[in-house]
Coordinates of C-alpha atoms in Angstrom, one line a residue:
M106 CA 45.5 7.0 -2.7
T107 CA 46.0 10.1 -0.5
S108 CA 42.9 11.8 0.9
E109 CA 44.3 15.3 1.3
R110 CA 42.7 18.1 -0.7
I111 CA 44.5 19.8 -3.6
Y112 CA 44.1 22.8 -5.8
V113 CA 44.6 22.1 -9.5
G114 CA 45.6 24.7 -12.1
S115 CA 44.8 23.9 -15.8
Y116 CA 44.7 25.3 -19.2
T117 CA 41.3 26.7 -20.2
S118 CA 42.0 27.9 -23.7
Q119 CA 43.2 24.5 -25.1
P120 CA 40.7 22.3 -26.8
G121 CA 39.1 20.2 -24.2
G122 CA 40.3 22.5 -21.4
G123 CA 38.5 23.2 -18.2
E124 CA 37.1 26.4 -16.8
G125 CA 39.6 27.3 -14.1
I126 CA 40.9 26.1 -10.7
G127 CA 39.8 22.7 -9.3
F128 CA 39.8 21.8 -5.6
G129 CA 39.1 18.7 -3.4
P130 CA 40.3 15.3 -2.7
L131 CA 41.5 13.3 -5.7
D132 CA 38.3 11.4 -5.9
G133 CA 36.1 14.5 -5.7
I134 CA 37.7 17.5 -7.4
G135 CA 35.3 20.3 -8.3
L136 CA 35.6 23.7 -9.9
V137 CA 36.1 26.5 -7.3
A138 CA 37.2 29.5 -9.5
T139 CA 36.6 30.4 -13.1
T140 CA 39.7 32.1 -14.4
A141 CA 41.7 32.1 -17.7
D142 CA 44.6 29.6 -18.0
P143 CA 45.6 29.3 -14.3
S144 CA 48.9 27.5 -15.1
F145 CA 50.7 28.0 -11.8
L146 CA 49.5 28.5 -8.2
V147 CA 51.1 29.5 -4.9
R148 CA 49.7 30.0 -1.5
S149 CA 50.7 32.7 1.1
A150 CA 52.6 31.5 4.1
D151 CA 49.6 32.0 6.4
G152 CA 47.4 30.0 4.1
R153 CA 44.9 32.8 3.6
F154 CA 45.5 33.7 0.0
L155 CA 46.1 32.0 -3.4
Y156 CA 48.0 33.6 -6.2
V157 CA 47.7 32.5 -9.8
T158 CA 49.3 33.1 -13.2
N159 CA 46.8 33.7 -16.0
E160 CA 49.0 32.4 -18.8
T161 CA 47.6 34.4 -21.6
E162 CA 48.8 37.0 -24.1
N163 CA 48.9 40.2 -22.2
G164 CA 49.2 38.1 -19.1
R165 CA 47.9 38.7 -15.6
V166 CA 48.3 37.5 -12.1
S167 CA 45.2 37.0 -9.9
A168 CA 44.7 37.1 -6.1
F169 CA 42.1 35.0 -4.3
A170 CA 41.1 34.8 -0.6
I171 CA 40.8 31.2 0.5
Q172 CA 37.6 30.4 2.3
P173 CA 37.3 28.0 5.3
D174 CA 35.9 25.3 3.0
G175 CA 38.6 25.9 0.3
A176 CA 36.4 28.0 -2.0
L177 CA 38.1 31.0 -3.6
E178 CA 37.0 34.6 -3.6
L179 CA 38.6 36.8 -6.3
L180 CA 40.2 39.8 -4.7
N181 CA 41.7 41.4 -7.9
D182 CA 44.1 40.9 -10.7
Q183 CA 46.9 42.8 -12.3
P184 CA 48.7 42.8 -15.6
T185 CA 52.2 41.4 -15.6
G186 CA 53.4 43.6 -18.4
G187 CA 54.3 40.6 -20.6
D188 CA 52.9 37.6 -22.4
H189 CA 52.1 34.2 -21.0
P190 CA 53.3 34.3 -17.3
C191 CA 54.0 30.7 -16.4
H192 CA 55.5 30.7 -12.9
L193 CA 55.3 32.8 -9.7
D194 CA 56.6 32.9 -6.2
I195 CA 56.1 35.0 -3.0
D196 CA 59.2 36.7 -1.5
P197 CA 59.9 35.4 2.1
S198 CA 58.8 38.7 3.7
G199 CA 55.3 38.2 2.1
R200 CA 55.4 41.7 0.6
Y201 CA 55.9 40.9 -3.1
L202 CA 54.6 38.5 -5.7
L203 CA 57.1 37.8 -8.5
S204 CA 56.1 36.2 -11.8
A205 CA 57.9 35.0 -15.0
N206 CA 56.5 36.1 -18.4
Y207 CA 57.6 33.2 -20.7
T208 CA 56.9 34.5 -24.2
S209 CA 58.1 38.0 -23.6
G210 CA 61.1 37.0 -21.4
S211 CA 60.5 39.4 -18.5
V212 CA 60.0 39.3 -14.7
A213 CA 57.2 41.2 -13.0
I214 CA 57.0 42.3 -9.3
H215 CA 53.7 43.2 -7.6
P216 CA 53.3 44.4 -4.0
I217 CA 50.9 42.4 -1.8
A218 CA 48.6 44.5 0.3
A219 CA 47.5 43.5 3.9
D220 CA 44.2 42.3 2.5
G221 CA 46.0 40.0 0.1
S222 CA 45.2 42.0 -3.0
L223 CA 47.9 43.0 -5.6
G224 CA 49.1 46.5 -6.4
E225 CA 50.5 47.8 -9.6
A226 CA 53.8 46.4 -10.7
T227 CA 56.8 48.0 -9.1
Q228 CA 59.1 46.6 -11.9
V229 CA 58.8 44.7 -15.1
L230 CA 62.4 43.6 -15.8
Q231 CA 63.0 42.7 -19.4
R232 CA 65.7 40.1 -20.1
E233 CA 67.7 39.9 -23.3
G234 CA 69.6 37.2 -25.2
T235 CA 69.2 34.2 -27.5
G236 CA 70.4 30.6 -27.8
P237 CA 71.4 28.2 -30.6
N238 CA 67.9 26.6 -30.9
K239 CA 66.4 28.8 -33.5
E240 CA 62.8 27.6 -32.9
R241 CA 62.8 27.9 -29.1
Q242 CA 65.6 30.4 -28.3
E243 CA 65.0 33.2 -30.7
G244 CA 64.7 35.5 -27.6
P245 CA 64.5 35.5 -23.8
H246 CA 62.0 33.2 -22.2
A247 CA 61.6 33.5 -18.5
H248 CA 60.4 30.2 -17.0
Q249 CA 60.8 30.4 -13.3
I250 CA 61.3 32.8 -10.4
A251 CA 62.5 31.4 -7.1
F252 CA 64.4 32.2 -3.9
D253 CA 67.3 30.4 -2.2
P254 CA 66.7 28.7 1.1
S255 CA 67.9 31.8 3.1
G256 CA 65.5 34.1 1.1
T257 CA 68.5 36.4 0.5
Y258 CA 68.7 35.9 -3.3
T259 CA 66.2 35.7 -6.1
F260 CA 66.8 33.5 -9.2
D261 CA 65.1 33.8 -12.6
V262 CA 65.7 31.1 -15.0
D263 CA 65.7 32.0 -18.7
L264 CA 65.2 29.2 -21.2
G265 CA 65.8 31.4 -24.2
S266 CA 69.3 32.5 -23.3
D267 CA 70.5 29.5 -21.3
T268 CA 71.0 31.8 -18.3
V269 CA 70.1 31.8 -14.6
Y270 CA 70.1 35.3 -13.1
T271 CA 70.9 35.9 -9.4
S272 CA 69.5 39.1 -7.9
T273 CA 68.6 40.7 -4.6
L274 CA 65.1 42.2 -4.1
T275 CA 65.1 45.7 -2.8
E276 CA 62.8 47.2 -0.2
D277 CA 60.9 49.0 -2.9
G278 CA 60.3 45.9 -5.0
R279 CA 63.1 45.9 -7.6
L280 CA 65.6 43.3 -8.7
E281 CA 69.3 44.2 -8.6
E282 CA 71.5 41.7 -10.4
V283 CA 74.5 40.2 -8.6
D284 CA 75.5 37.3 -10.7
R285 CA 74.7 35.1 -13.8
L286 CA 75.1 31.4 -14.5
H287 CA 75.5 30.4 -18.1
I288 CA 74.3 26.8 -18.7
H289 CA 75.7 25.1 -21.8
P290 CA 74.3 26.4 -25.1
G291 CA 71.0 24.9 -26.2
A292 CA 70.2 23.4 -22.8
G293 CA 67.1 25.5 -22.3
P294 CA 67.1 25.8 -18.4
R295 CA 63.5 25.6 -17.1
H296 CA 63.3 25.1 -13.3
L297 CA 65.8 25.2 -10.4
V298 CA 65.7 23.8 -6.9
F299 CA 68.1 24.1 -3.9
H300 CA 69.4 21.4 -1.6
P301 CA 67.9 22.0 1.8
T302 CA 71.1 21.8 3.8
A303 CA 74.2 21.3 1.4
G304 CA 75.6 24.1 -0.7
A305 CA 74.1 22.8 -3.9
A306 CA 71.4 23.6 -6.5
Y307 CA 70.0 21.7 -9.5
V308 CA 68.6 23.0 -12.9
I309 CA 66.5 20.9 -15.2
N310 CA 67.0 21.7 -18.9
E311 CA 64.0 21.4 -21.2
L312 CA 65.7 21.4 -24.6
D313 CA 68.4 18.7 -24.2
S314 CA 67.0 16.5 -21.4
T315 CA 69.8 17.2 -18.9
L316 CA 70.1 18.1 -15.3
T317 CA 72.8 20.6 -14.2
V318 CA 74.3 20.1 -10.7
C319 CA 75.8 23.2 -9.2
S320 CA 77.7 24.2 -6.1
Y321 CA 76.1 27.2 -4.3
T322 CA 77.5 29.8 -2.0
D323 CA 76.2 33.3 -1.3
G324 CA 74.3 33.8 -4.5
K325 CA 76.9 32.2 -6.8
L326 CA 76.3 29.0 -8.7
Q327 CA 79.1 26.9 -10.3
I328 CA 78.5 23.9 -12.5
V329 CA 80.0 20.6 -11.2
Q330 CA 78.0 17.9 -13.1
T331 CA 75.7 17.4 -16.0
A332 CA 73.5 14.3 -16.1
S333 CA 70.8 13.0 -18.5
T334 CA 67.2 12.9 -17.3
R335 CA 66.6 9.7 -19.4
P336 CA 68.3 6.3 -19.9
A337 CA 71.0 6.2 -22.6
D338 CA 69.8 5.8 -26.2
S339 CA 66.2 6.7 -25.3
P340 CA 64.4 7.2 -28.6
G341 CA 62.3 10.2 -29.7
E342 CA 62.0 13.8 -28.5
N343 CA 61.7 14.7 -24.8
F344 CA 61.2 17.9 -23.0
P345 CA 61.7 17.9 -19.2
A346 CA 59.5 20.2 -17.1
E347 CA 59.3 20.1 -13.3
L348 CA 61.9 19.4 -10.7
L349 CA 61.4 18.5 -7.1
I350 CA 63.8 17.7 -4.2
S351 CA 62.9 15.7 -1.2
A352 CA 62.9 17.4 2.2
D353 CA 65.8 15.3 3.4
G354 CA 67.9 16.3 0.3
R355 CA 68.5 12.7 -0.7
T356 CA 66.4 12.5 -3.9
L357 CA 65.5 14.6 -7.0
Y358 CA 62.4 14.0 -9.2
G359 CA 62.1 15.4 -12.7
S360 CA 59.3 15.0 -15.3
N361 CA 60.0 13.9 -18.8
R362 CA 57.5 15.1 -21.4
G363 CA 57.8 12.9 -24.5
D364 CA 59.1 9.8 -22.6
N365 CA 56.2 10.5 -20.2
T366 CA 58.2 9.4 -17.2
V367 CA 59.3 10.7 -13.8
A368 CA 63.1 10.5 -13.5
V369 CA 64.4 9.8 -10.0
F370 CA 67.9 10.8 -9.0
A371 CA 69.8 9.8 -5.9
I372 CA 71.8 12.7 -4.5
A373 CA 75.3 12.2 -3.0
A374 CA 75.8 13.1 0.7
D375 CA 77.6 16.4 -0.2
G376 CA 74.8 17.3 -2.7
L377 CA 77.3 17.8 -5.5
S378 CA 76.6 14.7 -7.7
V379 CA 73.5 12.7 -8.7
E380 CA 72.7 9.3 -10.2
L381 CA 69.7 8.4 -12.2
V382 CA 68.2 5.4 -10.4
Q383 CA 64.7 5.1 -11.8
T384 CA 62.4 6.2 -14.6
I385 CA 58.7 5.3 -14.1
S386 CA 55.7 6.0 -16.2
S387 CA 54.1 9.3 -15.2
G388 CA 50.6 7.7 -15.5
G389 CA 49.6 9.7 -18.5
S390 CA 50.9 12.0 -21.3
W391 CA 53.0 15.1 -21.0
P392 CA 53.7 15.4 -17.3
R393 CA 54.1 19.2 -16.9
H394 CA 54.1 19.4 -13.1
L395 CA 55.0 17.4 -10.1
A396 CA 54.2 18.0 -6.4
F397 CA 54.7 16.3 -3.1
S398 CA 51.9 15.7 -0.7
N399 CA 52.2 17.8 2.5
D400 CA 53.8 14.9 4.4
G401 CA 56.2 14.0 1.6
T402 CA 55.0 10.4 1.4
S403 CA 53.2 10.8 -2.0
L404 CA 54.0 12.5 -5.3
Y405 CA 51.5 13.8 -7.8
A406 CA 52.1 14.1 -11.5
A407 CA 49.9 16.4 -13.6
N408 CA 49.7 14.9 -17.1
E409 CA 48.5 17.7 -19.3
R410 CA 47.7 16.0 -22.6
S411 CA 45.9 12.9 -21.1
D412 CA 43.8 14.9 -18.6
A413 CA 45.1 12.7 -15.8
I414 CA 46.5 13.3 -12.3
A415 CA 48.6 10.3 -11.2
T416 CA 49.7 9.5 -7.6
F417 CA 52.8 7.6 -6.4
V418 CA 54.0 6.4 -3.1
V419 CA 57.6 7.6 -2.2
D420 CA 59.7 4.7 -0.9
A421 CA 60.9 5.8 2.5
N422 CA 64.2 3.9 2.1
D423 CA 65.5 5.0 -1.3
G424 CA 63.1 7.6 -2.6
T425 CA 62.0 5.6 -5.6
L426 CA 58.3 5.7 -6.7
I427 CA 55.5 3.1 -6.7
E428 CA 52.3 3.7 -8.6
D429 CA 49.4 4.3 -6.2
G430 CA 46.1 3.4 -7.9
A431 CA 44.6 4.6 -11.1
P432 CA 45.0 8.2 -12.2
V433 CA 42.0 10.6 -11.8
T434 CA 40.6 12.7 -14.5
W435 CA 40.8 16.5 -14.7
P436 CA 40.9 18.6 -17.9
K437 CA 44.4 19.8 -18.9
P438 CA 46.0 19.7 -15.4
V439 CA 49.3 21.6 -15.2
C440 CA 49.8 22.5 -11.5
I441 CA 49.0 20.7 -8.3
L442 CA 49.0 22.5 -4.9
P443 CA 48.2 20.4 -1.8
V444 CA 46.6 22.2 1.2

């Protein structure tokens, strides 16, 4: 089991939920900040600040100063102008924090001050649209905000309308759309990752357990392959969540909630096709989030419904996963951030 320290985000409003953000090595995680439903965490490039989504109705984003011992000091928080923000990212310049409001289907942008605190939103961009799944796609549902490897383009992934929006971020903190990718109807795109060197990107789809492979050039995505995240004829409902790509661009990892597995895909040398090579138990129930250790040799799975964080060794030869000891307990874990 890895000895590195991690931050853990969790749901606090669910029955049996915790009180906020945990921190420590896996065998000694303790509470370091009390805050409501800290469902996604990111750290500033210089390691001084931690930013958190408070995934509540009338959502907020919170800024913390990281202390030398890993403790967190609350700097301030700001409303996101929407409901249930579930993902956030920092723009490569370090000037803005962007967050995705899931329920209301909007994207918020907040300026980051020199002291790490957050200013009032410069934009709350409301998306529109629906999809064929009447229960889950009755309106827009923003699920991720991310940047391409160059930092030139911003992508927000909308589960409700089966759309990935490409934009540029202006100097004054506003998104200007440059393109859209329409995933097949009813897919429910959730998270996107880019190949580190090839012109390719990958989208994991929550509503039909598929992975969309795209070519990528200068802000434009084009679909080249659609693959399943589970073996053929798998029974029962399944809802993929997180997607990771290895630093060498050889392997993708996706979490399957329902099957309660981690799907491992081998990526072709040109990045433009994948093959499902392994599905392994996630070590618990409802794996919402996956994360690599800092050195990339281990993978963490945050199993929300079983209050369990599982660890796997990443095989250096083929990228497959090997269970690494028993899972550790933490209430409703939904995000892992190694430090």
